[in-house]
PDB file of C-alpha atoms in Angstrom:
ATOM      1  CA  MET A   1     -35.866 -15.326 -21.170  1.00 73.00           C
ATOM      2  CA  LEU A   2     -32.917 -16.465 -19.028  1.00 75.00           C
ATOM      3  CA  GLU A   3     -31.114 -17.769 -22.126  1.00 76.00           C
ATOM      4  CA  ILE A   4     -31.433 -14.341 -23.784  1.00 77.00           C
ATOM      5  CA  ILE A   5     -29.927 -12.672 -20.709  1.00 77.00           C
ATOM      6  CA  LYS A   6     -27.007 -15.120 -20.699  1.00 76.00           C
ATOM      7  CA  GLU A   7     -25.983 -14.256 -24.249  1.00 77.00           C
ATOM      8  CA  PRO A   8     -23.934 -11.133 -25.081  1.00 77.00           C
ATOM      9  CA  TRP A   9     -26.241  -8.276 -25.986  1.00 81.00           C
ATOM     10  CA  PRO A  10     -25.721  -6.651 -29.365  1.00 87.00           C
ATOM     11  CA  TRP A  11     -24.334  -3.125 -29.485  1.00 89.00           C
ATOM     12  CA  TYR A  12     -27.628  -1.687 -30.720  1.00 94.00           C
ATOM     13  CA  VAL A  13     -29.321  -2.790 -27.485  1.00 90.00           C
ATOM     14  CA  ALA A  14     -26.546  -2.309 -24.900  1.00 87.00           C
ATOM     15  CA  GLY A  15     -25.286   1.004 -26.363  1.00 89.00           C
ATOM     16  CA  PRO A  16     -28.592   2.874 -26.144  1.00 91.00           C
ATOM     17  CA  LEU A  17     -29.218   1.486 -22.648  1.00 89.00           C
ATOM     18  CA  ILE A  18     -25.862   2.848 -21.506  1.00 86.00           C
ATOM     19  CA  GLY A  19     -26.543   6.103 -23.352  1.00 86.00           C
ATOM     20  CA  LEU A  20     -29.907   6.514 -21.638  1.00 90.00           C
ATOM     21  CA  THR A  21     -28.174   6.713 -18.253  1.00 86.00           C
ATOM     22  CA  VAL A  22     -26.983  10.221 -19.147  1.00 85.00           C
ATOM     23  CA  PRO A  23     -30.394  11.869 -19.575  1.00 88.00           C
ATOM     24  CA  ALA A  24     -31.810   9.772 -16.737  1.00 89.00           C
ATOM     25  CA  LEU A  25     -29.161  11.047 -14.306  1.00 86.00           C
ATOM     26  CA  LEU A  26     -29.568  14.613 -15.513  1.00 86.00           C
ATOM     27  CA  ILE A  27     -33.368  14.507 -15.251  1.00 89.00           C
ATOM     28  CA  LEU A  28     -33.436  12.716 -11.897  1.00 86.00           C
ATOM     29  CA  GLY A  29     -31.113  15.089 -10.109  1.00 85.00           C
ATOM     30  CA  ASN A  30     -28.593  16.853 -12.324  1.00 85.00           C
ATOM     31  CA  LYS A  31     -26.030  14.130 -11.575  1.00 84.00           C
ATOM     32  CA  SER A  32     -22.921  13.309 -13.609  1.00 81.00           C
ATOM     33  CA  PHE A  33     -22.097   9.759 -14.610  1.00 79.00           C
ATOM     34  CA  GLY A  34     -18.640   8.481 -13.762  1.00 79.00           C
ATOM     35  CA  ILE A  35     -17.076   5.639 -11.858  1.00 84.00           C
ATOM     36  CA  SER A  36     -13.649   6.913 -10.807  1.00 83.00           C
ATOM     37  CA  SER A  37     -15.113   9.663  -8.620  1.00 83.00           C
ATOM     38  CA  SER A  38     -16.510   6.989  -6.283  1.00 85.00           C
ATOM     39  CA  LEU A  39     -12.983   6.245  -5.003  1.00 83.00           C
ATOM     40  CA  ARG A  40     -12.635   9.906  -4.025  1.00 84.00           C
ATOM     41  CA  HIS A  41     -15.978   9.757  -2.193  1.00 87.00           C
ATOM     42  CA  ILE A  42     -14.920   6.609  -0.317  1.00 87.00           C
ATOM     43  CA  CYS A  43     -11.624   8.214   0.695  1.00 85.00           C
ATOM     44  CA  ALA A  44     -13.378  11.412   1.800  1.00 86.00           C
ATOM     45  CA  ALA A  45     -15.780   9.360   3.923  1.00 86.00           C
ATOM     46  CA  CYS A  46     -13.191   7.026   5.452  1.00 86.00           C
ATOM     47  CA  ILE A  47     -10.132   9.235   5.863  1.00 79.00           C
ATOM     48  CA  PRO A  48     -10.911  12.264   8.000  1.00 70.00           C
ATOM     49  CA  ALA A  49      -7.477  13.739   7.314  1.00 73.00           C
ATOM     50  CA  ASN A  50      -6.704  17.362   6.657  1.00 79.00           C
ATOM     51  CA  ILE A  51      -6.229  16.839   2.908  1.00 83.00           C
ATOM     52  CA  GLY A  52      -7.761  19.544   0.716  1.00 83.00           C
ATOM     53  CA  PHE A  53      -8.713  17.161  -2.095  1.00 81.00           C
ATOM     54  CA  PHE A  54     -10.977  15.220   0.284  1.00 83.00           C
ATOM     55  CA  LYS A  55     -12.522  18.240   2.007  1.00 83.00           C
ATOM     56  CA  TYR A  56     -15.978  18.494   0.485  1.00 84.00           C
ATOM     57  CA  ASP A  57     -19.480  17.321   1.306  1.00 85.00           C
ATOM     58  CA  TRP A  58     -19.188  13.745   0.037  1.00 84.00           C
ATOM     59  CA  LYS A  59     -22.662  12.952   1.406  1.00 87.00           C
ATOM     60  CA  LYS A  60     -24.181  14.841  -1.544  1.00 86.00           C
ATOM     61  CA  GLU A  61     -22.537  12.245  -3.788  1.00 85.00           C
ATOM     62  CA  VAL A  62     -23.560   9.139  -1.837  1.00 88.00           C
ATOM     63  CA  TRP A  63     -25.840   8.165  -4.742  1.00 88.00           C
ATOM     64  CA  ASN A  64     -22.657   7.485  -6.738  1.00 87.00           C
ATOM     65  CA  LEU A  65     -21.490   4.983  -4.127  1.00 90.00           C
ATOM     66  CA  PHE A  66     -24.821   3.147  -4.370  1.00 91.00           C
ATOM     67  CA  PHE A  67     -24.528   3.214  -8.175  1.00 87.00           C
ATOM     68  CA  VAL A  68     -21.044   1.681  -8.082  1.00 89.00           C
ATOM     69  CA  PHE A  69     -22.158  -0.875  -5.488  1.00 93.00           C
ATOM     70  CA  GLY A  70     -25.007  -1.780  -7.844  1.00 93.00           C
ATOM     71  CA  ILE A  71     -22.512  -2.333 -10.663  1.00 90.00           C
ATOM     72  CA  PHE A  72     -20.431  -4.552  -8.363  1.00 93.00           C
ATOM     73  CA  LEU A  73     -23.488  -6.474  -7.164  1.00 96.00           C
ATOM     74  CA  GLY A  74     -24.781  -6.891 -10.720  1.00 91.00           C
ATOM     75  CA  GLY A  75     -21.397  -8.245 -11.790  1.00 89.00           C
ATOM     76  CA  MET A  76     -21.379 -10.707  -8.901  1.00 92.00           C
ATOM     77  CA  ILE A  77     -24.892 -11.914  -9.705  1.00 91.00           C
ATOM     78  CA  ALA A  78     -24.060 -12.243 -13.397  1.00 86.00           C
ATOM     79  CA  ALA A  79     -20.829 -14.149 -12.628  1.00 84.00           C
ATOM     80  CA  GLN A  80     -22.609 -16.481 -10.228  1.00 87.00           C
ATOM     81  CA  PHE A  81     -25.885 -17.172 -12.035  1.00 84.00           C
ATOM     82  CA  LEU A  82     -25.716 -15.919 -15.624  1.00 82.00           C
ATOM     83  CA  MET A  83     -22.332 -17.106 -16.892  1.00 77.00           C
ATOM     84  CA  ASN A  84     -22.354 -18.895 -20.200  1.00 73.00           C
ATOM     85  CA  SER A  85     -20.516 -22.184 -19.612  1.00 74.00           C
ATOM     86  CA  GLN A  86     -19.145 -22.279 -23.161  1.00 74.00           C
ATOM     87  CA  GLU A  87     -15.659 -21.081 -24.077  1.00 75.00           C
ATOM     88  CA  ILE A  88     -15.385 -17.347 -24.812  1.00 79.00           C
ATOM     89  CA  THR A  89     -15.713 -16.732 -28.553  1.00 82.00           C
ATOM     90  CA  VAL A  90     -12.492 -15.282 -29.933  1.00 86.00           C
ATOM     91  CA  ASN A  91     -11.732 -14.465 -33.566  1.00 90.00           C
ATOM     92  CA  GLN A  92      -9.607 -17.205 -35.146  1.00 93.00           C
ATOM     93  CA  ASN A  93      -6.949 -14.733 -36.356  1.00 94.00           C
ATOM     94  CA  LEU A  94      -6.575 -13.390 -32.804  1.00 91.00           C
ATOM     95  CA  LYS A  95      -6.370 -16.935 -31.418  1.00 91.00           C
ATOM     96  CA  THR A  96      -3.564 -17.711 -33.859  1.00 93.00           C
ATOM     97  CA  GLU A  97      -1.647 -14.581 -32.891  1.00 91.00           C
ATOM     98  CA  LEU A  98      -2.153 -15.104 -29.140  1.00 90.00           C
ATOM     99  CA  ALA A  99      -1.035 -18.734 -29.433  1.00 92.00           C
ATOM    100  CA  THR A 100       2.409 -17.462 -30.482  1.00 92.00           C
ATOM    101  CA  TYR A 101       2.605 -15.831 -27.022  1.00 89.00           C
ATOM    102  CA  GLY A 102       1.429 -18.993 -25.220  1.00 88.00           C
ATOM    103  CA  ILE A 103      -2.143 -17.800 -24.651  1.00 89.00           C
ATOM    104  CA  THR A 104      -4.559 -20.613 -25.453  1.00 90.00           C
ATOM    105  CA  ASP A 105      -7.054 -20.859 -22.563  1.00 87.00           C
ATOM    106  CA  TYR A 106     -10.286 -18.936 -23.193  1.00 84.00           C
ATOM    107  CA  SER A 107     -12.398 -20.568 -20.504  1.00 81.00           C
ATOM    108  CA  ASN A 108     -12.559 -17.341 -18.436  1.00 79.00           C
ATOM    109  CA  LEU A 109     -13.305 -13.741 -19.355  1.00 78.00           C
ATOM    110  CA  VAL A 110      -9.564 -13.005 -19.210  1.00 83.00           C
ATOM    111  CA  PRO A 111      -6.996 -15.569 -20.415  1.00 85.00           C
ATOM    112  CA  THR A 112      -5.692 -17.468 -17.401  1.00 83.00           C
ATOM    113  CA  GLN A 113      -2.150 -17.415 -18.787  1.00 85.00           C
ATOM    114  CA  LEU A 114      -2.174 -13.618 -18.272  1.00 85.00           C
ATOM    115  CA  MET A 115      -4.186 -12.988 -15.122  1.00 86.00           C
ATOM    116  CA  ASN A 116      -3.387 -15.268 -12.207  1.00 87.00           C
ATOM    117  CA  PHE A 117      -1.332 -15.009  -9.042  1.00 89.00           C
ATOM    118  CA  THR A 118       1.528 -17.083 -10.440  1.00 89.00           C
ATOM    119  CA  SER A 119       2.031 -14.784 -13.424  1.00 88.00           C
ATOM    120  CA  LEU A 120       2.033 -11.768 -11.093  1.00 89.00           C
ATOM    121  CA  PHE A 121       5.581 -12.768 -10.122  1.00 92.00           C
ATOM    122  CA  THR A 122       6.821 -12.791 -13.711  1.00 92.00           C
ATOM    123  CA  ILE A 123       8.048  -9.683 -15.508  1.00 93.00           C
ATOM    124  CA  ARG A 124       5.170  -9.918 -18.004  1.00 92.00           C
ATOM    125  CA  GLY A 125       2.550 -10.344 -15.273  1.00 91.00           C
ATOM    126  CA  PHE A 126       4.027  -7.563 -13.136  1.00 94.00           C
ATOM    127  CA  ILE A 127       3.969  -5.141 -16.060  1.00 94.00           C
ATOM    128  CA  MET A 128       0.439  -6.144 -17.065  1.00 91.00           C
ATOM    129  CA  MET A 129      -1.128  -6.060 -13.580  1.00 92.00           C
ATOM    130  CA  VAL A 130       0.890  -3.715 -11.363  1.00 93.00           C
ATOM    131  CA  VAL A 131       2.348  -1.230 -13.832  1.00 94.00           C
ATOM    132  CA  GLY A 132      -0.821  -1.314 -15.933  1.00 92.00           C
ATOM    133  CA  GLY A 133      -2.990  -0.747 -12.871  1.00 91.00           C
ATOM    134  CA  PHE A 134      -0.840   2.167 -11.782  1.00 93.00           C
ATOM    135  CA  LEU A 135      -0.995   3.740 -15.247  1.00 92.00           C
ATOM    136  CA  VAL A 136      -4.776   3.383 -15.388  1.00 89.00           C
ATOM    137  CA  GLY A 137      -5.125   5.042 -11.975  1.00 87.00           C
ATOM    138  CA  PHE A 138      -2.641   7.777 -12.814  1.00 89.00           C
ATOM    139  CA  GLY A 139      -4.249   8.422 -16.189  1.00 87.00           C
ATOM    140  CA  THR A 140      -7.709   8.591 -14.668  1.00 87.00           C
ATOM    141  CA  ARG A 141      -6.590  11.172 -12.147  1.00 84.00           C
ATOM    142  CA  TYR A 142      -4.529  13.132 -14.676  1.00 87.00           C
ATOM    143  CA  ALA A 143      -7.419  13.211 -17.174  1.00 87.00           C
ATOM    144  CA  GLY A 144      -9.866  14.290 -14.478  1.00 85.00           C
ATOM    145  CA  GLY A 145     -12.041  11.220 -14.923  1.00 86.00           C
ATOM    146  CA  CYS A 146     -12.353   7.764 -16.393  1.00 87.00           C
ATOM    147  CA  THR A 147     -13.419   6.565 -19.811  1.00 85.00           C
ATOM    148  CA  SER A 148     -17.042   6.191 -18.766  1.00 82.00           C
ATOM    149  CA  GLY A 149     -17.216   9.686 -17.323  1.00 86.00           C
ATOM    150  CA  HIS A 150     -15.563  11.367 -20.292  1.00 90.00           C
ATOM    151  CA  ALA A 151     -16.777   9.213 -23.202  1.00 89.00           C
ATOM    152  CA  ILE A 152     -20.359   8.717 -22.037  1.00 88.00           C
ATOM    153  CA  MET A 153     -21.213  11.740 -19.924  1.00 88.00           C
ATOM    154  CA  GLY A 154     -18.713  14.345 -21.101  1.00 89.00           C
ATOM    155  CA  LEU A 155     -19.241  13.821 -24.817  1.00 89.00           C
ATOM    156  CA  SER A 156     -23.016  13.852 -24.310  1.00 86.00           C
ATOM    157  CA  ASN A 157     -22.671  17.255 -22.659  1.00 86.00           C
ATOM    158  CA  LEU A 158     -20.411  18.497 -25.487  1.00 91.00           C
ATOM    159  CA  GLN A 159     -17.459  19.124 -23.164  1.00 92.00           C
ATOM    160  CA  TRP A 160     -14.256  19.924 -25.039  1.00 94.00           C
ATOM    161  CA  ALA A 161     -12.037  18.371 -22.338  1.00 92.00           C
ATOM    162  CA  SER A 162     -13.957  15.108 -22.614  1.00 92.00           C
ATOM    163  CA  LEU A 163     -13.495  15.038 -26.386  1.00 95.00           C
ATOM    164  CA  VAL A 164      -9.744  15.523 -25.984  1.00 94.00           C
ATOM    165  CA  ALA A 165      -9.583  12.906 -23.205  1.00 92.00           C
ATOM    166  CA  THR A 166     -11.604  10.380 -25.235  1.00 93.00           C
ATOM    167  CA  ILE A 167      -9.404  10.881 -28.304  1.00 95.00           C
ATOM    168  CA  CYS A 168      -6.340  10.326 -26.094  1.00 92.00           C
ATOM    169  CA  PHE A 169      -7.927   7.218 -24.509  1.00 92.00           C
ATOM    170  CA  MET A 170      -8.618   5.766 -27.958  1.00 94.00           C
ATOM    171  CA  ALA A 171      -5.175   6.642 -29.353  1.00 95.00           C
ATOM    172  CA  GLY A 172      -3.528   5.144 -26.277  1.00 93.00           C
ATOM    173  CA  GLY A 173      -5.651   2.004 -26.615  1.00 93.00           C
ATOM    174  CA  PHE A 174      -4.701   1.565 -30.284  1.00 95.00           C
ATOM    175  CA  LEU A 175      -1.012   2.149 -29.477  1.00 96.00           C
ATOM    176  CA  MET A 176      -1.140  -0.286 -26.574  1.00 94.00           C
ATOM    177  CA  ALA A 177      -2.975  -3.045 -28.443  1.00 92.00           C
ATOM    178  CA  ASN A 178      -0.923  -2.848 -31.620  1.00 93.00           C
ATOM    179  CA  VAL A 179       2.581  -1.815 -30.509  1.00 95.00           C
ATOM    180  CA  ILE A 180       3.246  -2.131 -26.770  1.00 95.00           C
ATOM    181  CA  LEU A 181       1.176  -5.228 -25.889  1.00 93.00           C
ATOM    182  CA  PRO A 182       2.965  -7.518 -28.361  1.00 93.00           C
ATOM    183  CA  ILE A 183       6.293  -6.454 -26.823  1.00 94.00           C
ATOM    184  CA  ILE A 184       5.053  -7.171 -23.291  1.00 93.00           C
ATOM    185  CA  LEU A 185       3.517 -10.517 -24.312  1.00 91.00           C
ATOM    186  CA  SER A 186       6.799 -11.620 -25.882  1.00 90.00           C
ATOM    187  CA  LEU A 187       8.675 -11.197 -22.568  1.00 87.00           C
TER     188      LEU A 187
END
């Protein structure tokens, strides 16, 4: 059983399990799924400032903080006890393309040539980690939620704004992966 858990789950198992969170949350308490809102709840709880955005009863949303903590804890347990010791499987065509940018180490979930403290002080690393992190945070706030909230919960509830946001997320992802990322990696 442990060996099955260590392997990547196929989409037809993982997808429905993720999808079942939507009706479960709605049935159990009319709750909305989303991860980015937890940062707002933490700020509202920890910063008793006179800021209108944080003036609400965050205690009604404390379940979301437990949910996000569970995701964090599950990730820590999986990283500590369930990691597959083999190299990450990457398509050979992608390996060939990434090798032209000096990316050859697939021993971690993210290539070490991209994500480490040394590369943070390079122009490529700064753009990838700092600028990219800022853009993700800005985009999440501007879109009124993250990809999980819009694509999983919003689309399930047939919300027009979530459809538009998800289309924009996907278009931005395709543009980034196929046009902008090769430029950044060549720096």
